[in-house]
Amino acid sequence: METLYSDTLQFLYHLSLAILVGGGFVLGAAAAPAIFKTLSSRAEAGSVFGAALARWDGLAILCVVLIVVTSILKAGAFEVSEAPEGRLVARWVALAVMSIAVIYSSGWANPVARSLRAQAPAWDELPETTPLRREFNALHRRSSRAMRVGIVAGVVALYLS
């Protein structure tokens, strides 16, 4: 039974980490460029990608919760018996950085940016200097940066797993 428990924890941990790293990479490197290149208007592309990102955000936060819970349970069950080794501490640091980045991006910046965009139905007609547009662009840049940081930290955590 103990093996089933540890195997289940490992599976949920690795599945969640793979979804976060792979999903984030696919969204940023494949989906966004393809959507913005293919659709006729930037507003339409923003709406389509925003809808996909809204669905992603919930999944990303769920994966962070699963990673935190499984990491705590793994540490208590079989990873730490004395002082944790350096590799384990480095993995925990990578997981913390990844979790903070995902929570910032998916839990705060993306929802706020979507609500800003929803305030102006004719988004593409707004000048770039409009405060609403400047705030959206700043959130978008920080969210994208956080997502990249989260992916890199997730890759490090996967390597150290």
CSV table of N, CA and C in Angstrom, one decimal:
chain,number,residue,atom,x,y,z
A,1,MET,N,0.8,-1.2,0.0
A,1,MET,CA,0.0,0.0,0.0
A,1,MET,C,0.9,1.3,0.0
A,2,GLU,N,2.0,1.2,0.7
A,2,GLU,CA,2.9,2.3,0.7
A,2,GLU,C,3.4,2.7,-0.6
A,3,THR,N,3.7,1.7,-1.4
A,3,THR,CA,4.2,1.9,-2.8
A,3,THR,C,3.1,2.6,-3.7
A,4,LEU,N,1.9,2.1,-3.5
A,4,LEU,CA,0.8,2.8,-4.3
A,4,LEU,C,0.6,4.2,-3.9
A,5,TYR,N,0.8,4.5,-2.6
A,5,TYR,CA,0.7,5.9,-2.1
A,5,TYR,C,1.8,6.7,-2.7
A,6,SER,N,3.0,6.3,-2.6
A,6,SER,CA,4.2,7.0,-3.1
A,6,SER,C,4.1,7.2,-4.6
A,7,ASP,N,3.7,6.1,-5.3
A,7,ASP,CA,3.6,6.2,-6.7
A,7,ASP,C,2.5,7.1,-7.2
A,8,THR,N,1.4,7.2,-6.4
A,8,THR,CA,0.3,8.1,-6.7
A,8,THR,C,0.8,9.6,-6.5
A,9,LEU,N,1.5,9.8,-5.4
A,9,LEU,CA,2.0,11.2,-5.2
A,9,LEU,C,3.0,11.6,-6.3
A,10,GLN,N,3.9,10.7,-6.7
A,10,GLN,CA,4.8,11.0,-7.7
A,10,GLN,C,4.1,11.3,-9.0
A,11,PHE,N,3.1,10.4,-9.4
A,11,PHE,CA,2.4,10.6,-10.6
A,11,PHE,C,1.7,12.0,-10.6
A,12,LEU,N,0.9,12.3,-9.6
A,12,LEU,CA,0.2,13.6,-9.5
A,12,LEU,C,1.2,14.8,-9.6
A,13,TYR,N,2.3,14.6,-8.9
A,13,TYR,CA,3.3,15.7,-8.9
A,13,TYR,C,3.9,15.9,-10.3
A,14,HIS,N,4.3,14.8,-10.9
A,14,HIS,CA,4.9,14.9,-12.3
A,14,HIS,C,3.9,15.3,-13.3
A,15,LEU,N,2.7,14.8,-13.2
A,15,LEU,CA,1.6,15.2,-14.2
A,15,LEU,C,1.4,16.7,-14.1
A,16,SER,N,1.2,17.2,-12.9
A,16,SER,CA,0.9,18.6,-12.7
A,16,SER,C,2.1,19.5,-13.2
A,17,LEU,N,3.3,19.1,-12.9
A,17,LEU,CA,4.5,19.8,-13.3
A,17,LEU,C,4.6,19.8,-14.9
A,18,ALA,N,4.3,18.6,-15.5
A,18,ALA,CA,4.4,18.5,-16.9
A,18,ALA,C,3.3,19.4,-17.6
A,19,ILE,N,2.1,19.4,-17.0
A,19,ILE,CA,1.0,20.3,-17.5
A,19,ILE,C,1.4,21.7,-17.5
A,20,LEU,N,2.0,22.2,-16.3
A,20,LEU,CA,2.4,23.6,-16.2
A,20,LEU,C,3.5,23.9,-17.2
A,21,VAL,N,4.5,23.1,-17.2
A,21,VAL,CA,5.7,23.4,-18.1
A,21,VAL,C,5.3,23.3,-19.6
A,22,GLY,N,4.7,22.2,-19.9
A,22,GLY,CA,4.3,21.9,-21.3
A,22,GLY,C,3.2,22.9,-21.8
A,23,GLY,N,2.2,23.0,-21.0
A,23,GLY,CA,1.1,23.9,-21.3
A,23,GLY,C,1.5,25.4,-21.5
A,24,GLY,N,2.3,25.8,-20.6
A,24,GLY,CA,2.8,27.2,-20.7
A,24,GLY,C,3.7,27.4,-21.9
A,25,PHE,N,4.5,26.4,-22.2
A,25,PHE,CA,5.4,26.5,-23.4
A,25,PHE,C,4.5,26.5,-24.7
A,26,VAL,N,3.5,25.6,-24.7
A,26,VAL,CA,2.7,25.5,-25.9
A,26,VAL,C,1.9,26.8,-26.1
A,27,LEU,N,1.3,27.4,-25.0
A,27,LEU,CA,0.6,28.6,-25.1
A,27,LEU,C,1.4,29.7,-25.7
A,28,GLY,N,2.6,29.9,-25.1
A,28,GLY,CA,3.5,31.0,-25.5
A,28,GLY,C,4.2,30.8,-26.8
A,29,ALA,N,4.6,29.6,-27.1
A,29,ALA,CA,5.5,29.4,-28.3
A,29,ALA,C,4.7,29.0,-29.5
A,30,ALA,N,3.5,28.4,-29.3
A,30,ALA,CA,2.7,27.9,-30.5
A,30,ALA,C,1.3,28.5,-30.6
A,31,ALA,N,0.5,28.5,-29.6
A,31,ALA,CA,-0.9,28.9,-29.7
A,31,ALA,C,-0.9,30.4,-29.9
A,32,ALA,N,-0.3,31.2,-29.1
A,32,ALA,CA,-0.4,32.7,-29.2
A,32,ALA,C,0.1,33.2,-30.6
A,33,PRO,N,1.3,32.8,-31.0
A,33,PRO,CA,1.7,33.3,-32.3
A,33,PRO,C,0.8,32.8,-33.5
A,34,ALA,N,0.3,31.6,-33.4
A,34,ALA,CA,-0.5,31.1,-34.5
A,34,ALA,C,-1.9,31.8,-34.5
A,35,ILE,N,-2.4,32.1,-33.4
A,35,ILE,CA,-3.7,32.7,-33.3
A,35,ILE,C,-3.6,34.2,-33.8
A,36,PHE,N,-2.6,34.9,-33.3
A,36,PHE,CA,-2.4,36.3,-33.7
A,36,PHE,C,-2.0,36.4,-35.2
A,37,LYS,N,-1.4,35.4,-35.8
A,37,LYS,CA,-1.0,35.5,-37.2
A,37,LYS,C,-2.2,35.1,-38.1
A,38,THR,N,-3.0,34.2,-37.6
A,38,THR,CA,-4.1,33.6,-38.5
A,38,THR,C,-5.3,34.5,-38.5
A,39,LEU,N,-5.7,35.0,-37.4
A,39,LEU,CA,-7.0,35.7,-37.4
A,39,LEU,C,-6.9,37.1,-38.0
A,40,SER,N,-8.0,37.6,-38.6
A,40,SER,CA,-7.9,38.8,-39.4
A,40,SER,C,-7.7,40.0,-38.5
A,41,SER,N,-8.2,40.1,-37.3
A,41,SER,CA,-7.9,41.3,-36.5
A,41,SER,C,-7.3,41.0,-35.2
A,42,ARG,N,-6.5,41.9,-34.7
A,42,ARG,CA,-5.8,41.8,-33.4
A,42,ARG,C,-6.8,41.6,-32.3
A,43,ALA,N,-8.0,42.4,-32.4
A,43,ALA,CA,-9.0,42.3,-31.4
A,43,ALA,C,-9.6,40.9,-31.3
A,44,GLU,N,-9.9,40.3,-32.5
A,44,GLU,CA,-10.4,38.9,-32.6
A,44,GLU,C,-9.4,37.9,-32.0
A,45,ALA,N,-8.2,38.1,-32.4
A,45,ALA,CA,-7.1,37.2,-31.9
A,45,ALA,C,-7.0,37.3,-30.4
A,46,GLY,N,-7.0,38.6,-29.9
A,46,GLY,CA,-7.0,38.8,-28.4
A,46,GLY,C,-8.1,38.1,-27.7
A,47,SER,N,-9.3,38.2,-28.3
A,47,SER,CA,-10.5,37.6,-27.7
A,47,SER,C,-10.4,36.1,-27.6
A,48,VAL,N,-9.9,35.5,-28.7
A,48,VAL,CA,-9.7,34.0,-28.8
A,48,VAL,C,-8.7,33.6,-27.8
A,49,PHE,N,-7.5,34.2,-27.9
A,49,PHE,CA,-6.4,33.8,-27.0
A,49,PHE,C,-6.8,34.1,-25.5
A,50,GLY,N,-7.5,35.2,-25.3
A,50,GLY,CA,-7.9,35.5,-23.9
A,50,GLY,C,-8.8,34.4,-23.4
A,51,ALA,N,-9.7,33.9,-24.2
A,51,ALA,CA,-10.6,32.8,-23.8
A,51,ALA,C,-9.9,31.6,-23.4
A,52,ALA,N,-8.9,31.2,-24.3
A,52,ALA,CA,-8.0,30.1,-24.0
A,52,ALA,C,-7.2,30.3,-22.8
A,53,LEU,N,-6.7,31.4,-22.6
A,53,LEU,CA,-5.9,31.7,-21.4
A,53,LEU,C,-6.8,31.7,-20.1
A,54,ALA,N,-8.0,32.1,-20.2
A,54,ALA,CA,-8.9,32.1,-19.1
A,54,ALA,C,-9.1,30.6,-18.6
A,55,ARG,N,-9.2,29.7,-19.5
A,55,ARG,CA,-9.4,28.3,-19.2
A,55,ARG,C,-8.1,27.8,-18.6
A,56,TRP,N,-6.9,28.2,-19.2
A,56,TRP,CA,-5.6,27.8,-18.8
A,56,TRP,C,-5.4,28.2,-17.3
A,57,ASP,N,-5.8,29.4,-17.0
A,57,ASP,CA,-5.5,30.0,-15.7
A,57,ASP,C,-6.0,29.1,-14.6
A,58,GLY,N,-7.2,28.6,-14.7
A,58,GLY,CA,-7.8,27.7,-13.7
A,58,GLY,C,-7.0,26.4,-13.5
A,59,LEU,N,-6.6,25.9,-14.7
A,59,LEU,CA,-5.9,24.6,-14.7
A,59,LEU,C,-4.5,24.8,-14.1
A,60,ALA,N,-3.9,26.0,-14.4
A,60,ALA,CA,-2.5,26.2,-13.9
A,60,ALA,C,-2.6,26.4,-12.4
A,61,ILE,N,-3.6,27.1,-11.9
A,61,ILE,CA,-3.7,27.2,-10.4
A,61,ILE,C,-3.9,25.9,-9.7
A,62,LEU,N,-4.8,25.0,-10.3
A,62,LEU,CA,-5.0,23.7,-9.8
A,62,LEU,C,-3.7,22.9,-9.8
A,63,CYS,N,-2.9,23.0,-10.8
A,63,CYS,CA,-1.7,22.3,-10.9
A,63,CYS,C,-0.7,22.7,-9.8
A,64,VAL,N,-0.7,24.0,-9.5
A,64,VAL,CA,0.2,24.6,-8.5
A,64,VAL,C,-0.3,24.0,-7.1
A,65,VAL,N,-1.6,24.0,-6.9
A,65,VAL,CA,-2.1,23.4,-5.6
A,65,VAL,C,-1.7,21.9,-5.5
A,66,LEU,N,-1.8,21.2,-6.6
A,66,LEU,CA,-1.5,19.8,-6.5
A,66,LEU,C,0.0,19.6,-6.3
A,67,ILE,N,0.9,20.4,-6.9
A,67,ILE,CA,2.3,20.3,-6.7
A,67,ILE,C,2.7,20.6,-5.3
A,68,VAL,N,2.1,21.7,-4.7
A,68,VAL,CA,2.4,22.0,-3.3
A,68,VAL,C,1.9,20.9,-2.4
A,69,VAL,N,0.7,20.4,-2.6
A,69,VAL,CA,0.2,19.3,-1.7
A,69,VAL,C,1.1,18.1,-1.8
A,70,THR,N,1.3,17.6,-3.1
A,70,THR,CA,2.1,16.4,-3.2
A,70,THR,C,3.5,16.6,-2.7
A,71,SER,N,4.1,17.8,-2.9
A,71,SER,CA,5.5,18.0,-2.4
A,71,SER,C,5.5,17.9,-0.9
A,72,ILE,N,4.5,18.5,-0.2
A,72,ILE,CA,4.5,18.4,1.2
A,72,ILE,C,4.3,16.9,1.7
A,73,LEU,N,3.4,16.2,1.0
A,73,LEU,CA,3.1,14.8,1.4
A,73,LEU,C,4.3,14.0,1.1
A,74,LYS,N,5.0,14.2,0.0
A,74,LYS,CA,6.2,13.4,-0.3
A,74,LYS,C,7.3,13.7,0.7
A,75,ALA,N,7.5,14.9,1.0
A,75,ALA,CA,8.5,15.3,2.0
A,75,ALA,C,8.3,14.6,3.3
A,76,GLY,N,7.0,14.6,3.8
A,76,GLY,CA,6.7,14.0,5.0
A,76,GLY,C,6.8,12.5,5.0
A,77,ALA,N,6.4,11.9,3.8
A,77,ALA,CA,6.3,10.4,3.7
A,77,ALA,C,7.7,9.7,3.5
A,78,PHE,N,8.4,10.3,2.5
A,78,PHE,CA,9.6,9.5,2.2
A,78,PHE,C,10.8,10.3,1.7
A,79,GLU,N,10.7,11.6,1.5
A,79,GLU,CA,11.9,12.4,1.0
A,79,GLU,C,12.8,12.9,2.1
A,80,VAL,N,12.2,13.2,3.2
A,80,VAL,CA,13.1,13.9,4.3
A,80,VAL,C,13.0,13.0,5.5
A,81,SER,N,14.2,12.5,5.9
A,81,SER,CA,14.2,11.8,7.2
A,81,SER,C,15.2,12.6,8.2
A,82,GLU,N,16.1,13.3,7.6
A,82,GLU,CA,17.0,14.1,8.4
A,82,GLU,C,17.1,15.5,7.7
A,83,ALA,N,18.2,16.1,7.7
A,83,ALA,CA,18.4,17.4,7.0
A,83,ALA,C,18.3,17.1,5.5
A,84,PRO,N,17.4,17.9,4.8
A,84,PRO,CA,17.3,17.7,3.3
A,84,PRO,C,18.6,18.0,2.6
A,85,GLU,N,18.8,17.1,1.5
A,85,GLU,CA,20.0,17.3,0.7
A,85,GLU,C,19.9,18.5,-0.2
A,86,GLY,N,21.0,19.0,-0.7
A,86,GLY,CA,21.0,20.2,-1.5
A,86,GLY,C,20.1,20.2,-2.7
A,87,ARG,N,20.1,19.0,-3.4
A,87,ARG,CA,19.3,18.9,-4.6
A,87,ARG,C,17.8,19.0,-4.3
A,88,LEU,N,17.3,18.5,-3.1
A,88,LEU,CA,16.0,18.6,-2.7
A,88,LEU,C,15.6,20.1,-2.4
A,89,VAL,N,16.5,20.7,-1.7
A,89,VAL,CA,16.3,22.2,-1.4
A,89,VAL,C,16.2,23.0,-2.7
A,90,ALA,N,17.1,22.7,-3.6
A,90,ALA,CA,17.1,23.4,-4.9
A,90,ALA,C,15.8,23.2,-5.6
A,91,ARG,N,15.3,22.0,-5.6
A,91,ARG,CA,14.0,21.7,-6.2
A,91,ARG,C,12.9,22.5,-5.5
A,92,TRP,N,12.9,22.5,-4.2
A,92,TRP,CA,11.9,23.2,-3.5
A,92,TRP,C,11.9,24.7,-3.9
A,93,VAL,N,13.1,25.3,-4.0
A,93,VAL,CA,13.3,26.7,-4.4
A,93,VAL,C,12.7,26.9,-5.8
A,94,ALA,N,13.0,26.0,-6.7
A,94,ALA,CA,12.5,26.1,-8.1
A,94,ALA,C,11.0,26.0,-8.1
A,95,LEU,N,10.4,25.1,-7.3
A,95,LEU,CA,9.0,25.0,-7.2
A,95,LEU,C,8.3,26.2,-6.6
A,96,ALA,N,9.0,26.8,-5.6
A,96,ALA,CA,8.4,28.0,-5.0
A,96,ALA,C,8.4,29.2,-6.0
A,97,VAL,N,9.5,29.3,-6.7
A,97,VAL,CA,9.6,30.4,-7.8
A,97,VAL,C,8.5,30.1,-8.8
A,98,MET,N,8.4,28.9,-9.3
A,98,MET,CA,7.4,28.6,-10.3
A,98,MET,C,6.0,28.9,-9.8
A,99,SER,N,5.7,28.5,-8.5
A,99,SER,CA,4.4,28.7,-8.0
A,99,SER,C,4.0,30.1,-7.8
A,100,ILE,N,5.0,30.9,-7.4
A,100,ILE,CA,4.8,32.4,-7.2
A,100,ILE,C,4.5,33.0,-8.6
A,101,ALA,N,5.3,32.6,-9.6
A,101,ALA,CA,5.1,33.1,-11.0
A,101,ALA,C,3.8,32.7,-11.5
A,102,VAL,N,3.4,31.5,-11.4
A,102,VAL,CA,2.1,31.1,-11.9
A,102,VAL,C,0.9,31.7,-11.2
A,103,ILE,N,1.0,31.9,-9.9
A,103,ILE,CA,-0.1,32.5,-9.1
A,103,ILE,C,-0.2,34.0,-9.5
A,104,TYR,N,1.0,34.6,-9.7
A,104,TYR,CA,0.9,36.0,-10.1
A,104,TYR,C,0.3,36.1,-11.5
A,105,SER,N,0.8,35.3,-12.5
A,105,SER,CA,0.3,35.4,-13.8
A,105,SER,C,-1.1,35.0,-14.0
A,106,SER,N,-1.4,33.7,-13.5
A,106,SER,CA,-2.8,33.2,-13.7
A,106,SER,C,-3.8,33.6,-12.7
A,107,GLY,N,-3.3,33.9,-11.5
A,107,GLY,CA,-4.3,34.2,-10.4
A,107,GLY,C,-4.6,35.7,-10.3
A,108,TRP,N,-3.7,36.5,-10.8
A,108,TRP,CA,-3.9,38.0,-10.7
A,108,TRP,C,-3.8,38.8,-12.0
A,109,ALA,N,-2.6,38.7,-12.6
A,109,ALA,CA,-2.4,39.6,-13.8
A,109,ALA,C,-3.3,39.3,-15.0
A,110,ASN,N,-3.5,38.0,-15.3
A,110,ASN,CA,-4.3,37.7,-16.4
A,110,ASN,C,-5.8,38.0,-16.2
A,111,PRO,N,-6.4,37.7,-15.0
A,111,PRO,CA,-7.8,38.1,-14.8
A,111,PRO,C,-8.0,39.6,-14.8
A,112,VAL,N,-7.0,40.4,-14.2
A,112,VAL,CA,-7.1,41.8,-14.2
A,112,VAL,C,-7.0,42.4,-15.6
A,113,ALA,N,-6.1,41.8,-16.4
A,113,ALA,CA,-6.0,42.3,-17.8
A,113,ALA,C,-7.2,42.0,-18.6
A,114,ARG,N,-7.8,40.8,-18.4
A,114,ARG,CA,-9.1,40.5,-19.1
A,114,ARG,C,-10.2,41.5,-18.7
A,115,SER,N,-10.3,41.8,-17.4
A,115,SER,CA,-11.3,42.7,-17.0
A,115,SER,C,-11.1,44.1,-17.6
A,116,LEU,N,-9.8,44.5,-17.7
A,116,LEU,CA,-9.5,45.8,-18.4
A,116,LEU,C,-10.0,45.8,-19.8
A,117,ARG,N,-9.6,44.7,-20.5
A,117,ARG,CA,-10.0,44.6,-21.9
A,117,ARG,C,-11.5,44.6,-22.1
A,118,ALA,N,-12.2,44.0,-21.2
A,118,ALA,CA,-13.7,43.9,-21.3
A,118,ALA,C,-14.3,45.3,-21.1
A,119,GLN,N,-13.6,46.2,-20.5
A,119,GLN,CA,-14.2,47.6,-20.3
A,119,GLN,C,-14.3,48.4,-21.6
A,120,ALA,N,-13.6,48.0,-22.6
A,120,ALA,CA,-13.6,48.7,-23.9
A,120,ALA,C,-14.0,47.8,-25.0
A,121,PRO,N,-15.2,47.8,-25.4
A,121,PRO,CA,-15.6,46.9,-26.5
A,121,PRO,C,-14.8,47.1,-27.8
A,122,ALA,N,-14.5,48.3,-28.1
A,122,ALA,CA,-13.7,48.6,-29.3
A,122,ALA,C,-12.2,48.8,-28.9
A,123,TRP,N,-11.7,47.7,-28.5
A,123,TRP,CA,-10.3,47.7,-27.9
A,123,TRP,C,-9.3,48.2,-28.9
A,124,ASP,N,-9.4,47.7,-30.1
A,124,ASP,CA,-8.4,48.1,-31.1
A,124,ASP,C,-8.4,49.6,-31.5
A,125,GLU,N,-9.5,50.2,-31.3
A,125,GLU,CA,-9.7,51.6,-31.6
A,125,GLU,C,-9.1,52.5,-30.5
A,126,LEU,N,-8.8,52.0,-29.3
A,126,LEU,CA,-8.2,52.8,-28.3
A,126,LEU,C,-6.8,53.2,-28.6
A,127,PRO,N,-6.4,54.4,-28.5
A,127,PRO,CA,-5.0,54.8,-28.7
A,127,PRO,C,-4.1,54.1,-27.7
A,128,GLU,N,-2.9,53.8,-28.1
A,128,GLU,CA,-1.9,53.2,-27.2
A,128,GLU,C,-1.6,54.0,-25.9
A,129,THR,N,-1.9,55.3,-26.0
A,129,THR,CA,-1.6,56.2,-24.8
A,129,THR,C,-2.7,56.2,-23.8
A,130,THR,N,-3.9,55.6,-24.1
A,130,THR,CA,-5.0,55.5,-23.1
A,130,THR,C,-4.5,54.8,-21.9
A,131,PRO,N,-4.9,55.4,-20.7
A,131,PRO,CA,-4.5,54.7,-19.4
A,131,PRO,C,-4.9,53.3,-19.3
A,132,LEU,N,-6.1,53.0,-19.8
A,132,LEU,CA,-6.6,51.6,-19.8
A,132,LEU,C,-5.7,50.7,-20.6
A,133,ARG,N,-5.3,51.1,-21.8
A,133,ARG,CA,-4.5,50.4,-22.7
A,133,ARG,C,-3.0,50.2,-22.1
A,134,ARG,N,-2.5,51.3,-21.5
A,134,ARG,CA,-1.2,51.2,-21.0
A,134,ARG,C,-1.1,50.3,-19.8
A,135,GLU,N,-2.2,50.3,-19.0
A,135,GLU,CA,-2.2,49.4,-17.8
A,135,GLU,C,-2.3,47.9,-18.3
A,136,PHE,N,-3.2,47.7,-19.3
A,136,PHE,CA,-3.3,46.3,-19.9
A,136,PHE,C,-1.9,45.9,-20.4
A,137,ASN,N,-1.2,46.7,-21.2
A,137,ASN,CA,0.1,46.3,-21.8
A,137,ASN,C,1.1,46.0,-20.7
A,138,ALA,N,1.1,46.8,-19.6
A,138,ALA,CA,2.0,46.6,-18.5
A,138,ALA,C,1.7,45.2,-17.9
A,139,LEU,N,0.5,44.9,-17.6
A,139,LEU,CA,0.1,43.7,-17.0
A,139,LEU,C,0.4,42.5,-18.0
A,140,HIS,N,0.2,42.7,-19.3
A,140,HIS,CA,0.5,41.7,-20.2
A,140,HIS,C,2.0,41.3,-20.3
A,141,ARG,N,2.8,42.4,-20.2
A,141,ARG,CA,4.3,42.2,-20.2
A,141,ARG,C,4.7,41.4,-19.0
A,142,ARG,N,4.2,41.9,-17.8
A,142,ARG,CA,4.6,41.2,-16.6
A,142,ARG,C,4.1,39.8,-16.5
A,143,SER,N,2.9,39.6,-17.0
A,143,SER,CA,2.4,38.2,-16.9
A,143,SER,C,3.1,37.3,-17.9
A,144,SER,N,3.5,37.8,-19.0
A,144,SER,CA,4.3,37.0,-20.0
A,144,SER,C,5.7,36.7,-19.4
A,145,ARG,N,6.3,37.7,-18.7
A,145,ARG,CA,7.6,37.4,-18.1
A,145,ARG,C,7.4,36.4,-17.0
A,146,ALA,N,6.4,36.6,-16.2
A,146,ALA,CA,6.2,35.6,-15.1
A,146,ALA,C,6.0,34.2,-15.6
A,147,MET,N,5.2,34.1,-16.7
A,147,MET,CA,5.0,32.8,-17.3
A,147,MET,C,6.3,32.1,-17.7
A,148,ARG,N,7.2,32.9,-18.3
A,148,ARG,CA,8.5,32.4,-18.8
A,148,ARG,C,9.3,32.0,-17.6
A,149,VAL,N,9.3,32.8,-16.5
A,149,VAL,CA,10.1,32.5,-15.3
A,149,VAL,C,9.5,31.2,-14.7
A,150,GLY,N,8.2,31.0,-14.7
A,150,GLY,CA,7.6,29.8,-14.2
A,150,GLY,C,7.9,28.6,-15.0
A,151,ILE,N,8.0,28.7,-16.3
A,151,ILE,CA,8.4,27.6,-17.2
A,151,ILE,C,9.8,27.2,-16.9
A,152,VAL,N,10.7,28.1,-16.8
A,152,VAL,CA,12.1,27.8,-16.6
A,152,VAL,C,12.3,27.2,-15.2
A,153,ALA,N,11.6,27.7,-14.2
A,153,ALA,CA,11.7,27.1,-12.8
A,153,ALA,C,11.1,25.7,-12.8
A,154,GLY,N,10.0,25.5,-13.6
A,154,GLY,CA,9.4,24.2,-13.7
A,154,GLY,C,10.3,23.2,-14.3
A,155,VAL,N,11.1,23.6,-15.4
A,155,VAL,CA,12.0,22.7,-16.0
A,155,VAL,C,13.1,22.4,-15.0
A,156,VAL,N,13.6,23.3,-14.3
A,156,VAL,CA,14.6,23.0,-13.2
A,156,VAL,C,14.1,22.0,-12.2
A,157,ALA,N,12.8,22.2,-11.8
A,157,ALA,CA,12.2,21.3,-10.8
A,157,ALA,C,12.1,19.9,-11.4
A,158,LEU,N,11.7,19.9,-12.7
A,158,LEU,CA,11.6,18.6,-13.4
A,158,LEU,C,12.9,17.9,-13.4
A,159,TYR,N,13.9,18.6,-13.8
A,159,TYR,CA,15.3,18.1,-13.8
A,159,TYR,C,15.7,17.5,-12.5
A,160,LEU,N,15.4,18.3,-11.4
A,160,LEU,CA,15.8,17.9,-10.1
A,160,LEU,C,14.9,16.8,-9.4
A,161,SER,N,13.8,16.5,-10.1
A,161,SER,CA,12.9,15.5,-9.6
A,161,SER,C,13.5,14.1,-9.8
